[in-house]
């Protein structure tokens, strides 16, 4: 699983910059960078928000292959 890559791909797919995504989730741009780089793992409440923002399932968020 590469959660960071999935977050990055979904963010790009939906046309959000790191700054815009950070504002939607009420976190810093650096936090988005850390998640996408797998330096840090998002808290459960942030994952729940991303699933809603990206309109995907939890399974899709954690999929090994984002196309699954």
PDB file with SEQRES, HELIX, SHEET and CRYST1 records, atoms N, CA, C and O in Angstrom:
SEQRES   1 A   68  UNK UNK UNK UNK UNK UNK UNK UNK UNK UNK UNK UNK UNK          
SEQRES   2 A   68  UNK UNK UNK UNK UNK UNK UNK UNK UNK UNK UNK UNK UNK          
SEQRES   3 A   68  UNK UNK UNK UNK UNK UNK UNK UNK UNK UNK UNK UNK UNK          
SEQRES   4 A   68  UNK UNK UNK UNK UNK UNK UNK UNK UNK UNK UNK UNK UNK          
SEQRES   5 A   68  UNK UNK UNK UNK UNK UNK UNK UNK UNK UNK UNK UNK UNK          
SEQRES   6 A   68  UNK UNK UNK                                                  
HELIX    1 AA1 UNK A    3  UNK A   13  1                                  11    
HELIX    2 AA2 UNK A   18  UNK A   25  1                                   8    
HELIX    3 AA3 UNK A   29  UNK A   36  1                                   8    
HELIX    4 AA4 UNK A   44  UNK A   54  1                                  11    
HELIX    5 AA5 UNK A   58  UNK A   61  1                                   4    
CRYST1    1.000    1.000    1.000  90.00  90.00  90.00 P 1           1          
ATOM      1  N   UNK A   1       0.840  -1.176   0.000  1.00  0.00           N  
ATOM      2  CA  UNK A   1       0.000   0.000   0.000  1.00  0.00           C  
ATOM      3  C   UNK A   1       0.886   1.240   0.000  1.00  0.00           C  
ATOM      4  O   UNK A   1       1.866   1.320   0.741  1.00  0.00           O  
ATOM      5  N   UNK A   2       0.536   2.181  -0.821  1.00  0.00           N  
ATOM      6  CA  UNK A   2       1.237   3.453  -0.835  1.00  0.00           C  
ATOM      7  C   UNK A   2       0.196   4.555  -0.677  1.00  0.00           C  
ATOM      8  O   UNK A   2      -0.229   5.171  -1.655  1.00  0.00           O  
ATOM      9  N   UNK A   3      -0.200   4.789   0.548  1.00  0.00           N  
ATOM     10  CA  UNK A   3      -1.230   5.774   0.844  1.00  0.00           C  
ATOM     11  C   UNK A   3      -0.816   7.144   0.331  1.00  0.00           C  
ATOM     12  O   UNK A   3      -1.642   7.870  -0.223  1.00  0.00           O  
ATOM     13  N   UNK A   4       0.438   7.505   0.505  1.00  0.00           N  
ATOM     14  CA  UNK A   4       0.911   8.805   0.042  1.00  0.00           C  
ATOM     15  C   UNK A   4       0.718   9.004  -1.445  1.00  0.00           C  
ATOM     16  O   UNK A   4       0.273  10.066  -1.882  1.00  0.00           O  
ATOM     17  N   UNK A   5       1.050   7.990  -2.223  1.00  0.00           N  
ATOM     18  CA  UNK A   5       0.882   8.079  -3.671  1.00  0.00           C  
ATOM     19  C   UNK A   5      -0.595   8.185  -4.030  1.00  0.00           C  
ATOM     20  O   UNK A   5      -0.963   8.928  -4.940  1.00  0.00           O  
ATOM     21  N   UNK A   6      -1.443   7.445  -3.319  1.00  0.00           N  
ATOM     22  CA  UNK A   6      -2.875   7.513  -3.584  1.00  0.00           C  
ATOM     23  C   UNK A   6      -3.431   8.904  -3.270  1.00  0.00           C  
ATOM     24  O   UNK A   6      -4.248   9.435  -4.023  1.00  0.00           O  
ATOM     25  N   UNK A   7      -2.988   9.484  -2.168  1.00  0.00           N  
ATOM     26  CA  UNK A   7      -3.434  10.843  -1.819  1.00  0.00           C  
ATOM     27  C   UNK A   7      -2.995  11.817  -2.908  1.00  0.00           C  
ATOM     28  O   UNK A   7      -3.786  12.631  -3.383  1.00  0.00           O  
ATOM     29  N   UNK A   8      -1.724  11.724  -3.298  1.00  0.00           N  
ATOM     30  CA  UNK A   8      -1.195  12.605  -4.343  1.00  0.00           C  
ATOM     31  C   UNK A   8      -1.992  12.452  -5.638  1.00  0.00           C  
ATOM     32  O   UNK A   8      -2.420  13.446  -6.224  1.00  0.00           O  
ATOM     33  N   UNK A   9      -2.190  11.213  -6.084  1.00  0.00           N  
ATOM     34  CA  UNK A   9      -2.902  10.969  -7.343  1.00  0.00           C  
ATOM     35  C   UNK A   9      -4.330  11.503  -7.290  1.00  0.00           C  
ATOM     36  O   UNK A   9      -4.800  12.111  -8.251  1.00  0.00           O  
ATOM     37  N   UNK A  10      -5.018  11.283  -6.181  1.00  0.00           N  
ATOM     38  CA  UNK A  10      -6.395  11.772  -6.063  1.00  0.00           C  
ATOM     39  C   UNK A  10      -6.425  13.303  -6.022  1.00  0.00           C  
ATOM     40  O   UNK A  10      -7.305  13.924  -6.618  1.00  0.00           O  
ATOM     41  N   UNK A  11      -5.482  13.899  -5.333  1.00  0.00           N  
ATOM     42  CA  UNK A  11      -5.426  15.356  -5.268  1.00  0.00           C  
ATOM     43  C   UNK A  11      -5.241  15.951  -6.653  1.00  0.00           C  
ATOM     44  O   UNK A  11      -5.929  16.903  -7.022  1.00  0.00           O  
ATOM     45  N   UNK A  12      -4.318  15.395  -7.414  1.00  0.00           N  
ATOM     46  CA  UNK A  12      -4.065  15.867  -8.776  1.00  0.00           C  
ATOM     47  C   UNK A  12      -5.289  15.615  -9.660  1.00  0.00           C  
ATOM     48  O   UNK A  12      -5.696  16.488 -10.427  1.00  0.00           O  
ATOM     49  N   UNK A  13      -5.865  14.433  -9.551  1.00  0.00           N  
ATOM     50  CA  UNK A  13      -7.051  14.076 -10.347  1.00  0.00           C  
ATOM     51  C   UNK A  13      -8.185  15.071 -10.129  1.00  0.00           C  
ATOM     52  O   UNK A  13      -8.920  15.391 -11.063  1.00  0.00           O  
ATOM     53  N   UNK A  14      -8.328  15.559  -8.908  1.00  0.00           N  
ATOM     54  CA  UNK A  14      -9.410  16.490  -8.582  1.00  0.00           C  
ATOM     55  C   UNK A  14      -8.998  17.957  -8.735  1.00  0.00           C  
ATOM     56  O   UNK A  14      -9.789  18.860  -8.462  1.00  0.00           O  
ATOM     57  N   UNK A  15      -7.767  18.188  -9.170  1.00  0.00           N  
ATOM     58  CA  UNK A  15      -7.328  19.535  -9.499  1.00  0.00           C  
ATOM     59  C   UNK A  15      -7.000  20.427  -8.314  1.00  0.00           C  
ATOM     60  O   UNK A  15      -7.067  21.652  -8.423  1.00  0.00           O  
ATOM     61  N   UNK A  16      -6.645  19.826  -7.180  1.00  0.00           N  
ATOM     62  CA  UNK A  16      -6.288  20.606  -6.000  1.00  0.00           C  
ATOM     63  C   UNK A  16      -4.773  20.770  -5.892  1.00  0.00           C  
ATOM     64  O   UNK A  16      -4.017  19.827  -6.128  1.00  0.00           O  
ATOM     65  N   UNK A  17      -4.347  21.967  -5.535  1.00  0.00           N  
ATOM     66  CA  UNK A  17      -2.942  22.151  -5.166  1.00  0.00           C  
ATOM     67  C   UNK A  17      -2.792  21.664  -3.728  1.00  0.00           C  
ATOM     68  O   UNK A  17      -3.786  21.411  -3.047  1.00  0.00           O  
ATOM     69  N   UNK A  18      -1.554  21.534  -3.270  1.00  0.00           N  
ATOM     70  CA  UNK A  18      -1.354  21.153  -1.866  1.00  0.00           C  
ATOM     71  C   UNK A  18      -1.974  22.200  -0.943  1.00  0.00           C  
ATOM     72  O   UNK A  18      -2.542  21.854   0.094  1.00  0.00           O  
ATOM     73  N   UNK A  19      -1.870  23.464  -1.310  1.00  0.00           N  
ATOM     74  CA  UNK A  19      -2.441  24.537  -0.492  1.00  0.00           C  
ATOM     75  C   UNK A  19      -3.959  24.434  -0.418  1.00  0.00           C  
ATOM     76  O   UNK A  19      -4.548  24.591   0.651  1.00  0.00           O  
ATOM     77  N   UNK A  20      -4.587  24.169  -1.558  1.00  0.00           N  
ATOM     78  CA  UNK A  20      -6.047  24.049  -1.589  1.00  0.00           C  
ATOM     79  C   UNK A  20      -6.518  22.843  -0.780  1.00  0.00           C  
ATOM     80  O   UNK A  20      -7.505  22.918  -0.048  1.00  0.00           O  
ATOM     81  N   UNK A  21      -5.800  21.738  -0.924  1.00  0.00           N  
ATOM     82  CA  UNK A  21      -6.171  20.530  -0.173  1.00  0.00           C  
ATOM     83  C   UNK A  21      -6.001  20.772   1.319  1.00  0.00           C  
ATOM     84  O   UNK A  21      -6.843  20.365   2.120  1.00  0.00           O  
ATOM     85  N   UNK A  22      -4.921  21.429   1.689  1.00  0.00           N  
ATOM     86  CA  UNK A  22      -4.676  21.744   3.094  1.00  0.00           C  
ATOM     87  C   UNK A  22      -5.811  22.593   3.657  1.00  0.00           C  
ATOM     88  O   UNK A  22      -6.267  22.359   4.777  1.00  0.00           O  
ATOM     89  N   UNK A  23      -6.263  23.570   2.893  1.00  0.00           N  
ATOM     90  CA  UNK A  23      -7.355  24.433   3.350  1.00  0.00           C  
ATOM     91  C   UNK A  23      -8.645  23.631   3.525  1.00  0.00           C  
ATOM     92  O   UNK A  23      -9.394  23.861   4.474  1.00  0.00           O  
ATOM     93  N   UNK A  24      -8.904  22.696   2.616  1.00  0.00           N  
ATOM     94  CA  UNK A  24     -10.120  21.863   2.725  1.00  0.00           C  
ATOM     95  C   UNK A  24     -10.097  21.012   3.987  1.00  0.00           C  
ATOM     96  O   UNK A  24     -11.139  20.760   4.592  1.00  0.00           O  
ATOM     97  N   UNK A  25      -8.898  20.566   4.384  1.00  0.00           N  
ATOM     98  CA  UNK A  25      -8.767  19.663   5.525  1.00  0.00           C  
ATOM     99  C   UNK A  25      -8.361  20.379   6.812  1.00  0.00           C  
ATOM    100  O   UNK A  25      -8.243  19.759   7.869  1.00  0.00           O  
ATOM    101  N   UNK A  26      -8.147  21.696   6.710  1.00  0.00           N  
ATOM    102  CA  UNK A  26      -7.742  22.495   7.868  1.00  0.00           C  
ATOM    103  C   UNK A  26      -6.416  22.008   8.466  1.00  0.00           C  
ATOM    104  O   UNK A  26      -6.264  21.875   9.680  1.00  0.00           O  
ATOM    105  N   UNK A  27      -5.467  21.749   7.563  1.00  0.00           N  
ATOM    106  CA  UNK A  27      -4.101  21.382   7.958  1.00  0.00           C  
ATOM    107  C   UNK A  27      -3.141  22.263   7.165  1.00  0.00           C  
ATOM    108  O   UNK A  27      -3.581  23.040   6.318  1.00  0.00           O  
ATOM    109  N   UNK A  28      -1.859  22.160   7.418  1.00  0.00           N  
ATOM    110  CA  UNK A  28      -0.879  22.956   6.679  1.00  0.00           C  
ATOM    111  C   UNK A  28      -0.499  22.273   5.365  1.00  0.00           C  
ATOM    112  O   UNK A  28      -0.696  21.070   5.193  1.00  0.00           O  
ATOM    113  N   UNK A  29       0.049  23.064   4.447  1.00  0.00           N  
ATOM    114  CA  UNK A  29       0.539  22.507   3.187  1.00  0.00           C  
ATOM    115  C   UNK A  29       1.649  21.499   3.456  1.00  0.00           C  
ATOM    116  O   UNK A  29       1.771  20.495   2.754  1.00  0.00           O  
ATOM    117  N   UNK A  30       2.456  21.773   4.477  1.00  0.00           N  
ATOM    118  CA  UNK A  30       3.546  20.868   4.838  1.00  0.00           C  
ATOM    119  C   UNK A  30       2.997  19.508   5.273  1.00  0.00           C  
ATOM    120  O   UNK A  30       3.618  18.476   5.019  1.00  0.00           O  
ATOM    121  N   UNK A  31       1.845  19.509   5.922  1.00  0.00           N  
ATOM    122  CA  UNK A  31       1.222  18.253   6.338  1.00  0.00           C  
ATOM    123  C   UNK A  31       0.832  17.432   5.111  1.00  0.00           C  
ATOM    124  O   UNK A  31       1.065  16.223   5.074  1.00  0.00           O  
ATOM    125  N   UNK A  32       0.241  18.080   4.112  1.00  0.00           N  
ATOM    126  CA  UNK A  32      -0.116  17.379   2.868  1.00  0.00           C  
ATOM    127  C   UNK A  32       1.144  16.798   2.230  1.00  0.00           C  
ATOM    128  O   UNK A  32       1.143  15.650   1.785  1.00  0.00           O  
ATOM    129  N   UNK A  33       2.218  17.585   2.186  1.00  0.00           N  
ATOM    130  CA  UNK A  33       3.492  17.117   1.640  1.00  0.00           C  
ATOM    131  C   UNK A  33       3.976  15.875   2.393  1.00  0.00           C  
ATOM    132  O   UNK A  33       4.401  14.901   1.772  1.00  0.00           O  
ATOM    133  N   UNK A  34       3.913  15.907   3.716  1.00  0.00           N  
ATOM    134  CA  UNK A  34       4.379  14.774   4.518  1.00  0.00           C  
ATOM    135  C   UNK A  34       3.538  13.532   4.261  1.00  0.00           C  
ATOM    136  O   UNK A  34       4.075  12.427   4.189  1.00  0.00           O  
ATOM    137  N   UNK A  35       2.227  13.698   4.121  1.00  0.00           N  
ATOM    138  CA  UNK A  35       1.371  12.543   3.816  1.00  0.00           C  
ATOM    139  C   UNK A  35       1.723  11.954   2.457  1.00  0.00           C  
ATOM    140  O   UNK A  35       1.865  10.740   2.312  1.00  0.00           O  
ATOM    141  N   UNK A  36       1.862  12.829   1.462  1.00  0.00           N  
ATOM    142  CA  UNK A  36       2.145  12.361   0.108  1.00  0.00           C  
ATOM    143  C   UNK A  36       3.530  11.732  -0.004  1.00  0.00           C  
ATOM    144  O   UNK A  36       3.755  10.880  -0.863  1.00  0.00           O  
ATOM    145  N   UNK A  37       4.450  12.142   0.849  1.00  0.00           N  
ATOM    146  CA  UNK A  37       5.814  11.606   0.846  1.00  0.00           C  
ATOM    147  C   UNK A  37       5.970  10.415   1.792  1.00  0.00           C  
ATOM    148  O   UNK A  37       7.069   9.879   1.935  1.00  0.00           O  
ATOM    149  N   UNK A  38       4.893  10.003   2.430  1.00  0.00           N  
ATOM    150  CA  UNK A  38       4.904   8.902   3.402  1.00  0.00           C  
ATOM    151  C   UNK A  38       5.840   9.185   4.576  1.00  0.00           C  
ATOM    152  O   UNK A  38       6.407   8.262   5.160  1.00  0.00           O  
ATOM    153  N   UNK A  39       5.999  10.454   4.915  1.00  0.00           N  
ATOM    154  CA  UNK A  39       6.768  10.841   6.093  1.00  0.00           C  
ATOM    155  C   UNK A  39       5.870  10.752   7.323  1.00  0.00           C  
ATOM    156  O   UNK A  39       6.326  10.434   8.421  1.00  0.00           O  
ATOM    157  N   UNK A  40       4.595  11.036   7.118  1.00  0.00           N  
ATOM    158  CA  UNK A  40       3.597  10.987   8.186  1.00  0.00           C  
ATOM    159  C   UNK A  40       2.334  10.319   7.651  1.00  0.00           C  
ATOM    160  O   UNK A  40       2.112  10.261   6.441  1.00  0.00           O  
ATOM    161  N   UNK A  41       1.521   9.823   8.558  1.00  0.00           N  
ATOM    162  CA  UNK A  41       0.259   9.168   8.209  1.00  0.00           C  
ATOM    163  C   UNK A  41      -0.886  10.041   8.708  1.00  0.00           C  
ATOM    164  O   UNK A  41      -0.869  10.497   9.851  1.00  0.00           O  
ATOM    165  N   UNK A  42      -1.888  10.275   7.850  1.00  0.00           N  
ATOM    166  CA  UNK A  42      -3.009  11.103   8.290  1.00  0.00           C  
ATOM    167  C   UNK A  42      -3.807  10.441   9.419  1.00  0.00           C  
ATOM    168  O   UNK A  42      -3.914   9.217   9.492  1.00  0.00           O  
ATOM    169  N   UNK A  43      -4.358  11.274  10.285  1.00  0.00           N  
ATOM    170  CA  UNK A  43      -5.254  10.771  11.324  1.00  0.00           C  
ATOM    171  C   UNK A  43      -6.529  10.257  10.678  1.00  0.00           C  
ATOM    172  O   UNK A  43      -6.836  10.604   9.538  1.00  0.00           O  
ATOM    173  N   UNK A  44      -7.262   9.440  11.397  1.00  0.00           N  
ATOM    174  CA  UNK A  44      -8.494   8.840  10.878  1.00  0.00           C  
ATOM    175  C   UNK A  44      -9.493   9.898  10.418  1.00  0.00           C  
ATOM    176  O   UNK A  44     -10.135   9.725   9.383  1.00  0.00           O  
ATOM    177  N   UNK A  45      -9.636  10.993  11.171  1.00  0.00           N  
ATOM    178  CA  UNK A  45     -10.601  12.026  10.772  1.00  0.00           C  
ATOM    179  C   UNK A  45     -10.186  12.696   9.464  1.00  0.00           C  
ATOM    180  O   UNK A  45     -11.049  13.084   8.676  1.00  0.00           O  
ATOM    181  N   UNK A  46      -8.889  12.840   9.220  1.00  0.00           N  
ATOM    182  CA  UNK A  46      -8.433  13.404   7.956  1.00  0.00           C  
ATOM    183  C   UNK A  46      -8.671  12.434   6.803  1.00  0.00           C  
ATOM    184  O   UNK A  46      -9.019  12.851   5.698  1.00  0.00           O  
ATOM    185  N   UNK A  47      -8.484  11.151   7.055  1.00  0.00           N  
ATOM    186  CA  UNK A  47      -8.760  10.149   6.019  1.00  0.00           C  
ATOM    187  C   UNK A  47     -10.245  10.169   5.672  1.00  0.00           C  
ATOM    188  O   UNK A  47     -10.609  10.091   4.499  1.00  0.00           O  
ATOM    189  N   UNK A  48     -11.100  10.274   6.682  1.00  0.00           N  
ATOM    190  CA  UNK A  48     -12.544  10.336   6.434  1.00  0.00           C  
ATOM    191  C   UNK A  48     -12.896  11.547   5.569  1.00  0.00           C  
ATOM    192  O   UNK A  48     -13.725  11.444   4.665  1.00  0.00           O  
ATOM    193  N   UNK A  49     -12.273  12.683   5.841  1.00  0.00           N  
ATOM    194  CA  UNK A  49     -12.522  13.884   5.038  1.00  0.00           C  
ATOM    195  C   UNK A  49     -12.030  13.716   3.605  1.00  0.00           C  
ATOM    196  O   UNK A  49     -12.712  14.123   2.665  1.00  0.00           O  
ATOM    197  N   UNK A  50     -10.843  13.116   3.428  1.00  0.00           N  
ATOM    198  CA  UNK A  50     -10.324  12.913   2.076  1.00  0.00           C  
ATOM    199  C   UNK A  50     -11.214  11.990   1.265  1.00  0.00           C  
ATOM    200  O   UNK A  50     -11.437  12.223   0.077  1.00  0.00           O  
ATOM    201  N   UNK A  51     -11.720  10.951   1.897  1.00  0.00           N  
ATOM    202  CA  UNK A  51     -12.626  10.027   1.208  1.00  0.00           C  
ATOM    203  C   UNK A  51     -13.848  10.792   0.702  1.00  0.00           C  
ATOM    204  O   UNK A  51     -14.312  10.557  -0.414  1.00  0.00           O  
ATOM    205  N   UNK A  52     -14.365  11.699   1.516  1.00  0.00           N  
ATOM    206  CA  UNK A  52     -15.522  12.509   1.106  1.00  0.00           C  
ATOM    207  C   UNK A  52     -15.147  13.490   0.007  1.00  0.00           C  
ATOM    208  O   UNK A  52     -15.864  13.613  -0.986  1.00  0.00           O  
ATOM    209  N   UNK A  53     -14.024  14.192   0.175  1.00  0.00           N  
ATOM    210  CA  UNK A  53     -13.592  15.185  -0.811  1.00  0.00           C  
ATOM    211  C   UNK A  53     -13.331  14.518  -2.161  1.00  0.00           C  
ATOM    212  O   UNK A  53     -13.735  15.039  -3.200  1.00  0.00           O  
ATOM    213  N   UNK A  54     -12.658  13.370  -2.146  1.00  0.00           N  
ATOM    214  CA  UNK A  54     -12.306  12.680  -3.385  1.00  0.00           C  
ATOM    215  C   UNK A  54     -13.442  11.822  -3.922  1.00  0.00           C  
ATOM    216  O   UNK A  54     -13.372  11.329  -5.048  1.00  0.00           O  
ATOM    217  N   UNK A  55     -14.502  11.639  -3.114  1.00  0.00           N  
ATOM    218  CA  UNK A  55     -15.652  10.810  -3.499  1.00  0.00           C  
ATOM    219  C   UNK A  55     -15.212   9.401  -3.897  1.00  0.00           C  
ATOM    220  O   UNK A  55     -15.573   8.887  -4.956  1.00  0.00           O  
ATOM    221  N   UNK A  56     -14.420   8.796  -3.009  1.00  0.00           N  
ATOM    222  CA  UNK A  56     -13.957   7.431  -3.218  1.00  0.00           C  
ATOM    223  C   UNK A  56     -14.251   6.620  -1.956  1.00  0.00           C  
ATOM    224  O   UNK A  56     -14.621   7.176  -0.922  1.00  0.00           O  
ATOM    225  N   UNK A  57     -14.082   5.306  -2.054  1.00  0.00           N  
ATOM    226  CA  UNK A  57     -14.280   4.436  -0.897  1.00  0.00           C  
ATOM    227  C   UNK A  57     -12.971   4.329  -0.110  1.00  0.00           C  
ATOM    228  O   UNK A  57     -11.901   4.696  -0.596  1.00  0.00           O  
ATOM    229  N   UNK A  58     -13.085   3.821   1.109  1.00  0.00           N  
ATOM    230  CA  UNK A  58     -11.879   3.569   1.906  1.00  0.00           C  
ATOM    231  C   UNK A  58     -10.988   2.561   1.197  1.00  0.00           C  
ATOM    232  O   UNK A  58      -9.763   2.686   1.219  1.00  0.00           O  
ATOM    233  N   UNK A  59     -11.601   1.556   0.565  1.00  0.00           N  
ATOM    234  CA  UNK A  59     -10.822   0.564  -0.168  1.00  0.00           C  
ATOM    235  C   UNK A  59      -9.989   1.219  -1.265  1.00  0.00           C  
ATOM    236  O   UNK A  59      -8.830   0.860  -1.467  1.00  0.00           O  
ATOM    237  N   UNK A  60     -10.578   2.176  -1.970  1.00  0.00           N  
ATOM    238  CA  UNK A  60      -9.834   2.868  -3.022  1.00  0.00           C  
ATOM    239  C   UNK A  60      -8.699   3.704  -2.435  1.00  0.00           C  
ATOM    240  O   UNK A  60      -7.623   3.795  -3.027  1.00  0.00           O  
ATOM    241  N   UNK A  61      -8.933   4.306  -1.286  1.00  0.00           N  
ATOM    242  CA  UNK A  61      -7.904   5.131  -0.656  1.00  0.00           C  
ATOM    243  C   UNK A  61      -6.683   4.294  -0.284  1.00  0.00           C  
ATOM    244  O   UNK A  61      -5.550   4.766  -0.377  1.00  0.00           O  
ATOM    245  N   UNK A  62      -6.916   3.056   0.134  1.00  0.00           N  
ATOM    246  CA  UNK A  62      -5.829   2.206   0.596  1.00  0.00           C  
ATOM    247  C   UNK A  62      -5.411   1.139  -0.411  1.00  0.00           C  
ATOM    248  O   UNK A  62      -4.630   0.247  -0.077  1.00  0.00           O  
ATOM    249  N   UNK A  63      -5.920   1.219  -1.637  1.00  0.00           N  
ATOM    250  CA  UNK A  63      -5.619   0.207  -2.652  1.00  0.00           C  
ATOM    251  C   UNK A  63      -4.138   0.213  -3.024  1.00  0.00           C  
ATOM    252  O   UNK A  63      -3.508   1.267  -3.109  1.00  0.00           O  
ATOM    253  N   UNK A  64      -3.602  -0.975  -3.242  1.00  0.00           N  
ATOM    254  CA  UNK A  64      -2.215  -1.095  -3.723  1.00  0.00           C  
ATOM    255  C   UNK A  64      -2.117  -0.492  -5.116  1.00  0.00           C  
ATOM    256  O   UNK A  64      -1.174   0.236  -5.425  1.00  0.00           O  
ATOM    257  N   UNK A  65      -3.097  -0.800  -5.949  1.00  0.00           N  
ATOM    258  CA  UNK A  65      -3.153  -0.271  -7.307  1.00  0.00           C  
ATOM    259  C   UNK A  65      -4.349   0.671  -7.354  1.00  0.00           C  
ATOM    260  O   UNK A  65      -5.489   0.209  -7.289  1.00  0.00           O  
ATOM    261  N   UNK A  66      -4.122   1.980  -7.464  1.00  0.00           N  
ATOM    262  CA  UNK A  66      -5.229   2.938  -7.417  1.00  0.00           C  
ATOM    263  C   UNK A  66      -6.299   2.715  -8.486  1.00  0.00           C  
ATOM    264  O   UNK A  66      -7.401   3.254  -8.384  1.00  0.00           O  
ATOM    265  N   UNK A  67      -5.979   1.927  -9.505  1.00  0.00           N  
ATOM    266  CA  UNK A  67      -6.960   1.643 -10.552  1.00  0.00           C  
ATOM    267  C   UNK A  67      -7.881   0.494 -10.189  1.00  0.00           C  
ATOM    268  O   UNK A  67      -8.813   0.199 -10.937  1.00  0.00           O  
ATOM    269  N   UNK A  68      -7.644  -0.172  -9.044  1.00  0.00           N  
ATOM    270  CA  UNK A  68      -8.486  -1.305  -8.637  1.00  0.00           C  
ATOM    271  C   UNK A  68      -9.871  -0.835  -8.284  1.00  0.00           C  
ATOM    272  O   UNK A  68     -10.723  -1.645  -7.919  1.00  0.00           O  
TER     273      UNK A  68                                                      
END                                                                             
